[in-house]
């Protein structure tokens, strides 16, 4: 009789023990899998020192607090909405403020005509003498030009001096300038009205460039435009700049246009002034780019010219790219006759599309086969497992520009950005801002914020941000020697930043000090 | 002197030859890479017979014609916009019409209360006697109940007989019924107003279920509801159905509630009627599911009950799942104490989120570790390279429900759906429609259309569609014997479909006939 009870007891004990064992094994297996995935993430190989650990702890506390409201749905998640609608919300974030202060290394994908804030252009350039404005009542678009005499009116344009328009504006000078700024910026209404139709969006987008070129390409403006742009980016704590430069001709009051070499000289004027006044260790490089709509003969000639300019200014000219709406233009493959002879390093825009199997989508194949040093956007890369493998193996980084992709209609909610998968599998990426001035952003902080909060996961921490800064140096076009100098400079800036952050935290927070 | 010219000539000939060779090599390398990618795509292993080739040719002609307008931006691309806005545009497409006619195999992820069109519910069920309607003037929501006596009013609800309301409706019977249908459906205004906030969207979404359950769970309605739903799906050319069944209690006029076993019997009534009248070879299986908000003790008891029901109805009950808003509910890991003892096959919803690193996102890990037979949605899987590998290795398919993901706020433009990457890498997927009746869809055709036009690439053809049908049979929960029978039935239907299509094309188009 007792034996029966004893047997039942032994059975239950064995059952509980086996259950416990199962649970243990499950937890272990889960941890292994989870650990394997965590170890595959971009930044997982970064080791933080004790100061960085303190700073990271606070950063993640802020991130988690902010995310809690978003994940629960209690608060609107800014990267889920168009940047033009949520810019101010982002700027209130503690995480954003931290990122803004962080030394970021390089900004490697940035277009020449969206370098400097529209506000500066309006407040400086339109105040110069001889600045004419064209207003078209129907389309509300603006063109500017500096001219010794009044340009001739036509159906499209009625020209007047900006100074006269400003004086006669009923609501006053500030309202006039604000109106000008608003009319130039690529605003939300244009994005909403053409949702998902990238051809339509690109038409509006190119309007921005038509508006600003008349202002910034004026000889007395251009070097200052370059200087001011670099200064604004430097204020966002960026140390190195690679600018996609179209080398469009600058012009004088009499309408005489400069040669590409003169434009390079004007770049150098702006760069030197910036280096002297703000950052003598900062470096600037140009990636000469041509619009993909240009005729083949022009492309061939300009490529030859670009190669010549690179030989003349080897430290300044880094390589070559083709720009413009990729879906609307010629494919890289179709440029093969022009490209194949060139020895210029390539930095191609490729796969900036959400179509699959089209010529634009296949540009990714040619970018890799043409041994591009980096790929601009590469938005379609997840649809190309073989290219993904090739690019990872050969460490061809993707220049990820999340806000640009959103504004130019590829996706709405940035949580769906393909870079989330690239971050999860330690793919070499650099974060860039493409055309920040166009949508009233500056530098890299907004893009890094959306990467950190929406494209990366809730557990990604300071190690990801540090890795992205390191990548931006590693994948820059500088010579090895210059790269080392940039790295040293960045490391010293990073140390100061981290120590200051840690100290201010320790002063404000004894708990953190004790932990340390 | 001549020697000099000769040397120059030889040099240029050599240059042209080497250029030619370079071009050849480039093209070869490009074709290899492109071919490798094409060979990695889902459906690339399908071989088409001559009849299928004819049909495919016409299908791709139609697809390319339709895509041309979309890619150029001349026409609005329907899958780039909310399904509720573009349903009618989709239905005009020749590609859609083809897909609608296609024998599709199985529909494996489909919820019980969104099985049958709302139109049928309103036009049939609300016309039965004793049907009461609750109207709340502020929130415009509706509840229905069948009751022998008038239910008691409260702050939320003022009850009245549907028959009376219909008779008194000023705009007539049809307008009244249309109003009822519209008020039940999960409409566009609700989706727009809560854009990107899935918690908010799910609140509206669950309103739908509160509206319909009073109608469909009425004893005289339920078997007919099941019959009618299966008939509608069968009219969409689906042969096998796996329904996520909550087994909620049905009720009588006196308010008496039925046991789960009785509910299963009612299912069987509906199924048998459907088999007898329409398709004796069609099969239906139930995946019993519980709401993730239920208390642990209830889950445990219900799991035990589900296992019991599976033993009683082994051909009908296929397994178990947890449902409800995944982001808003408990994680799979937290259910471990209840789940670990169960021997039921699991078909978990997992990773139906665009957050990364949250408990919902990590549900994917537990779904794989708990050896789920299939994973519902798996929307977050691209952010999990290790899970992706495990699932591919063990051939755990993802039930992809693109329109559901769009409507429930995970993404806007379906070109960004993660399944595009899964299709590109031959990951095992099945396409499903989740809750089609909720958004006025039927069966699988709309979802297959968006997969074919937006999630897949422009070159994906009949082979992808055939593969998806084959996958839906291969990954069904049927026994090997039943699976073979289903497959034979599908093959014969597929042959008839293809032959009919090919013949009608050959009659209409002598060119195609000549090609054949």
mmCIF file of C-alpha atoms in Angstrom, chain A residues 216-424:
data_model
loop_
_atom_site.group_PDB
_atom_site.id
_atom_site.type_symbol
_atom_site.label_atom_id
_atom_site.label_comp_id
_atom_site.label_asym_id
_atom_site.label_seq_id
_atom_site.Cartn_x
_atom_site.Cartn_y
_atom_site.Cartn_z
ATOM 1 C CA UNK A 216 23.552 80.379 -54.611
ATOM 2 C CA UNK A 217 25.364 80.221 -57.945
ATOM 3 C CA UNK A 218 25.962 83.982 -57.973
ATOM 4 C CA UNK A 219 29.725 84.552 -57.791
ATOM 5 C CA UNK A 220 29.687 86.690 -54.622
ATOM 6 C CA UNK A 221 27.339 84.193 -52.926
ATOM 7 C CA UNK A 222 28.795 80.789 -53.809
ATOM 8 C CA UNK A 223 31.977 80.712 -51.662
ATOM 9 C CA UNK A 224 29.989 82.092 -48.740
ATOM 10 C CA UNK A 225 27.229 79.531 -49.371
ATOM 11 C CA UNK A 226 29.826 76.758 -49.131
ATOM 12 C CA UNK A 227 31.345 78.315 -46.018
ATOM 13 C CA UNK A 228 27.969 78.792 -44.333
ATOM 14 C CA UNK A 229 26.830 75.261 -45.167
ATOM 15 C CA UNK A 230 29.976 73.704 -43.722
ATOM 16 C CA UNK A 231 29.621 75.854 -40.625
ATOM 17 C CA UNK A 232 26.020 74.715 -40.114
ATOM 18 C CA UNK A 233 27.027 71.061 -40.518
ATOM 19 C CA UNK A 234 29.991 71.557 -38.198
ATOM 20 C CA UNK A 235 27.609 73.033 -35.609
ATOM 21 C CA UNK A 236 25.836 69.671 -35.837
ATOM 22 C CA UNK A 237 29.175 68.168 -34.766
ATOM 23 C CA UNK A 238 30.278 66.682 -38.071
ATOM 24 C CA UNK A 239 33.989 66.652 -38.867
ATOM 25 C CA UNK A 240 34.206 65.445 -42.452
ATOM 26 C CA UNK A 241 32.091 66.220 -45.500
ATOM 27 C CA UNK A 242 31.728 64.522 -48.841
ATOM 28 C CA UNK A 243 29.628 66.646 -51.127
ATOM 29 C CA UNK A 244 27.967 65.430 -54.327
ATOM 30 C CA UNK A 245 28.981 68.431 -56.451
ATOM 31 C CA UNK A 246 27.404 69.101 -59.822
ATOM 32 C CA UNK A 247 29.953 71.869 -60.515
ATOM 33 C CA UNK A 248 27.243 73.916 -62.203
ATOM 34 C CA UNK A 249 28.597 77.161 -63.533
ATOM 35 C CA UNK A 250 28.516 80.130 -61.192
ATOM 36 C CA UNK A 251 27.741 83.506 -62.759
ATOM 37 C CA UNK A 252 28.520 87.194 -62.499
ATOM 38 C CA UNK A 253 26.220 90.210 -62.551
ATOM 39 C CA UNK A 254 26.853 90.587 -66.270
ATOM 40 C CA UNK A 255 25.764 86.968 -66.792
ATOM 41 C CA UNK A 256 29.233 85.590 -67.550
ATOM 42 C CA UNK A 257 29.558 81.958 -66.463
ATOM 43 C CA UNK A 258 32.579 80.433 -64.767
ATOM 44 C CA UNK A 259 34.479 77.316 -65.763
ATOM 45 C CA UNK A 260 34.337 74.164 -63.604
ATOM 46 C CA UNK A 261 37.873 74.947 -62.471
ATOM 47 C CA UNK A 262 36.764 78.357 -61.214
ATOM 48 C CA UNK A 263 33.869 76.694 -59.393
ATOM 49 C CA UNK A 264 36.369 74.373 -57.694
ATOM 50 C CA UNK A 265 38.404 77.439 -56.717
ATOM 51 C CA UNK A 266 35.267 78.984 -55.231
ATOM 52 C CA UNK A 267 34.664 75.766 -53.297
ATOM 53 C CA UNK A 268 38.214 76.011 -51.993
ATOM 54 C CA UNK A 269 37.651 79.612 -50.913
ATOM 55 C CA UNK A 270 34.620 78.557 -48.882
ATOM 56 C CA UNK A 271 36.358 75.495 -47.474
ATOM 57 C CA UNK A 272 39.491 77.400 -46.444
ATOM 58 C CA UNK A 273 37.493 80.137 -44.773
ATOM 59 C CA UNK A 274 35.603 77.444 -42.843
ATOM 60 C CA UNK A 275 38.785 75.638 -41.877
ATOM 61 C CA UNK A 276 40.467 78.865 -40.733
ATOM 62 C CA UNK A 277 37.525 80.158 -38.725
ATOM 63 C CA UNK A 278 36.134 76.927 -37.273
ATOM 64 C CA UNK A 279 37.893 73.669 -37.827
ATOM 65 C CA UNK A 280 41.328 73.410 -39.346
ATOM 66 C CA UNK A 281 41.272 69.611 -38.986
ATOM 67 C CA UNK A 282 37.986 69.209 -40.876
ATOM 68 C CA UNK A 283 38.171 67.892 -44.400
ATOM 69 C CA UNK A 284 35.879 68.326 -47.403
ATOM 70 C CA UNK A 285 35.784 66.196 -50.534
ATOM 71 C CA UNK A 286 33.717 66.484 -53.673
ATOM 72 C CA UNK A 287 32.093 63.688 -55.621
ATOM 73 C CA UNK A 288 31.501 65.174 -59.044
ATOM 74 C CA UNK A 289 28.082 64.284 -60.316
ATOM 75 C CA UNK A 290 26.127 64.630 -63.494
ATOM 76 C CA UNK A 291 22.405 64.574 -64.055
ATOM 77 C CA UNK A 292 21.384 61.245 -65.587
ATOM 78 C CA UNK A 293 19.255 63.079 -68.155
ATOM 79 C CA UNK A 294 22.295 64.621 -69.909
ATOM 80 C CA UNK A 295 23.083 63.402 -73.449
ATOM 81 C CA UNK A 296 25.686 60.644 -73.798
ATOM 82 C CA UNK A 297 28.206 62.945 -75.492
ATOM 83 C CA UNK A 298 28.008 65.447 -72.637
ATOM 84 C CA UNK A 299 28.389 62.693 -70.050
ATOM 85 C CA UNK A 300 31.493 61.404 -71.831
ATOM 86 C CA UNK A 301 33.054 64.861 -72.047
ATOM 87 C CA UNK A 302 32.221 65.722 -68.460
ATOM 88 C CA UNK A 303 33.604 62.413 -67.194
ATOM 89 C CA UNK A 304 36.859 63.182 -68.961
ATOM 90 C CA UNK A 305 36.811 66.656 -67.430
ATOM 91 C CA UNK A 306 36.101 65.189 -63.972
ATOM 92 C CA UNK A 307 39.086 62.854 -64.295
ATOM 93 C CA UNK A 308 41.217 65.851 -65.247
ATOM 94 C CA UNK A 309 39.970 67.820 -62.247
ATOM 95 C CA UNK A 310 40.713 64.891 -59.972
ATOM 96 C CA UNK A 311 44.297 64.800 -61.189
ATOM 97 C CA UNK A 312 44.549 68.554 -60.570
ATOM 98 C CA UNK A 313 42.897 68.475 -57.135
ATOM 99 C CA UNK A 314 43.510 64.940 -55.863
ATOM 100 C CA UNK A 315 42.744 65.818 -52.256
ATOM 101 C CA UNK A 316 39.507 67.577 -53.138
ATOM 102 C CA UNK A 317 37.884 65.498 -55.894
ATOM 103 C CA UNK A 318 37.069 62.008 -54.625
ATOM 104 C CA UNK A 319 35.080 60.454 -57.443
ATOM 105 C CA UNK A 320 32.024 60.401 -59.619
ATOM 106 C CA UNK A 321 28.270 59.801 -59.462
ATOM 107 C CA UNK A 322 25.091 60.199 -61.517
ATOM 108 C CA UNK A 323 22.114 62.017 -59.996
ATOM 109 C CA UNK A 324 18.444 62.851 -60.619
ATOM 110 C CA UNK A 325 15.276 60.794 -60.269
ATOM 111 C CA UNK A 326 16.577 57.254 -60.728
ATOM 112 C CA UNK A 327 13.215 55.778 -61.708
ATOM 113 C CA UNK A 328 12.718 58.529 -64.265
ATOM 114 C CA UNK A 329 16.189 58.383 -65.814
ATOM 115 C CA UNK A 330 18.607 56.124 -67.659
ATOM 116 C CA UNK A 331 19.965 53.014 -65.974
ATOM 117 C CA UNK A 332 23.612 52.537 -64.991
ATOM 118 C CA UNK A 333 23.795 49.727 -67.547
ATOM 119 C CA UNK A 334 22.841 52.138 -70.335
ATOM 120 C CA UNK A 335 25.753 54.388 -69.275
ATOM 121 C CA UNK A 336 28.254 51.555 -69.709
ATOM 122 C CA UNK A 337 29.690 52.909 -73.002
ATOM 123 C CA UNK A 338 30.518 56.189 -71.270
ATOM 124 C CA UNK A 339 31.567 54.754 -67.908
ATOM 125 C CA UNK A 340 33.703 51.793 -68.885
ATOM 126 C CA UNK A 341 36.820 53.771 -69.811
ATOM 127 C CA UNK A 342 36.841 55.896 -66.669
ATOM 128 C CA UNK A 343 39.270 55.275 -63.837
ATOM 129 C CA UNK A 344 37.402 57.567 -61.445
ATOM 130 C CA UNK A 345 36.204 55.989 -58.214
ATOM 131 C CA UNK A 346 32.417 55.557 -58.410
ATOM 132 C CA UNK A 347 29.894 56.447 -55.713
ATOM 133 C CA UNK A 348 26.663 55.544 -57.456
ATOM 134 C CA UNK A 349 23.135 56.239 -56.435
ATOM 135 C CA UNK A 350 21.528 52.831 -56.969
ATOM 136 C CA UNK A 351 18.243 51.168 -56.072
ATOM 137 C CA UNK A 352 16.565 54.346 -54.785
ATOM 138 C CA UNK A 353 13.199 52.830 -55.603
ATOM 139 C CA UNK A 354 10.470 50.675 -54.193
ATOM 140 C CA UNK A 355 9.847 48.996 -57.536
ATOM 141 C CA UNK A 356 11.341 45.565 -57.968
ATOM 142 C CA UNK A 357 12.826 44.137 -61.147
ATOM 143 C CA UNK A 358 12.922 47.506 -62.929
ATOM 144 C CA UNK A 359 16.064 49.071 -64.403
ATOM 145 C CA UNK A 360 16.468 51.227 -61.282
ATOM 146 C CA UNK A 361 16.219 48.179 -59.069
ATOM 147 C CA UNK A 362 18.883 46.466 -61.201
ATOM 148 C CA UNK A 363 21.199 49.496 -60.905
ATOM 149 C CA UNK A 364 22.304 47.790 -57.690
ATOM 150 C CA UNK A 365 23.808 44.980 -59.755
ATOM 151 C CA UNK A 366 25.782 47.402 -61.898
ATOM 152 C CA UNK A 367 26.884 49.487 -58.929
ATOM 153 C CA UNK A 368 28.453 46.371 -57.412
ATOM 154 C CA UNK A 369 29.922 45.112 -60.699
ATOM 155 C CA UNK A 370 31.375 48.565 -61.426
ATOM 156 C CA UNK A 371 33.070 48.328 -58.026
ATOM 157 C CA UNK A 372 31.387 51.386 -56.527
ATOM 158 C CA UNK A 373 33.208 52.526 -53.378
ATOM 159 C CA UNK A 374 29.867 53.182 -51.735
ATOM 160 C CA UNK A 375 26.232 52.888 -52.846
ATOM 161 C CA UNK A 376 23.872 55.833 -52.457
ATOM 162 C CA UNK A 377 20.544 54.791 -50.845
ATOM 163 C CA UNK A 378 20.476 51.157 -51.995
ATOM 164 C CA UNK A 379 16.881 51.203 -50.789
ATOM 165 C CA UNK A 380 16.025 48.089 -52.828
ATOM 166 C CA UNK A 381 18.940 45.979 -51.598
ATOM 167 C CA UNK A 382 16.863 43.609 -49.432
ATOM 168 C CA UNK A 383 15.260 42.349 -52.634
ATOM 169 C CA UNK A 384 18.721 41.250 -53.872
ATOM 170 C CA UNK A 385 20.126 38.463 -51.728
ATOM 171 C CA UNK A 386 23.116 37.886 -54.045
ATOM 172 C CA UNK A 387 24.025 41.586 -54.186
ATOM 173 C CA UNK A 388 23.613 41.816 -50.436
ATOM 174 C CA UNK A 389 26.124 38.988 -50.066
ATOM 175 C CA UNK A 390 28.583 40.510 -52.586
ATOM 176 C CA UNK A 391 28.373 43.938 -50.967
ATOM 177 C CA UNK A 392 28.827 42.536 -47.473
ATOM 178 C CA UNK A 393 31.752 40.386 -48.546
ATOM 179 C CA UNK A 394 33.471 43.283 -50.317
ATOM 180 C CA UNK A 395 32.436 45.752 -47.600
ATOM 181 C CA UNK A 396 30.706 48.133 -49.998
ATOM 182 C CA UNK A 397 28.740 50.346 -47.641
ATOM 183 C CA UNK A 398 25.245 51.654 -48.254
ATOM 184 C CA UNK A 399 24.680 55.349 -47.633
ATOM 185 C CA UNK A 400 21.349 55.198 -45.798
ATOM 186 C CA UNK A 401 19.296 58.422 -45.946
ATOM 187 C CA UNK A 402 16.072 57.593 -44.080
ATOM 188 C CA UNK A 403 14.377 61.006 -43.979
ATOM 189 C CA UNK A 404 15.121 61.592 -47.646
ATOM 190 C CA UNK A 405 13.553 58.226 -48.518
ATOM 191 C CA UNK A 406 10.469 59.137 -46.532
ATOM 192 C CA UNK A 407 10.078 62.616 -47.985
ATOM 193 C CA UNK A 408 10.704 61.432 -51.535
ATOM 194 C CA UNK A 409 7.857 58.943 -51.208
ATOM 195 C CA UNK A 410 9.492 55.530 -50.816
ATOM 196 C CA UNK A 411 7.901 54.798 -47.446
ATOM 197 C CA UNK A 412 5.798 56.469 -44.782
ATOM 198 C CA UNK A 413 6.575 54.826 -41.477
ATOM 199 C CA UNK A 414 10.340 54.699 -40.938
ATOM 200 C CA UNK A 415 10.044 51.513 -38.872
ATOM 201 C CA UNK A 416 9.709 49.778 -42.234
ATOM 202 C CA UNK A 417 12.997 51.148 -43.592
ATOM 203 C CA UNK A 418 15.130 48.356 -45.092
ATOM 204 C CA UNK A 419 18.127 49.501 -43.065
ATOM 205 C CA UNK A 420 16.471 47.847 -40.045
ATOM 206 C CA UNK A 421 17.399 44.536 -41.584
ATOM 207 C CA UNK A 422 20.892 45.784 -42.486
ATOM 208 C CA UNK A 423 21.467 46.853 -38.869
ATOM 209 C CA UNK A 424 20.266 43.433 -37.688
#
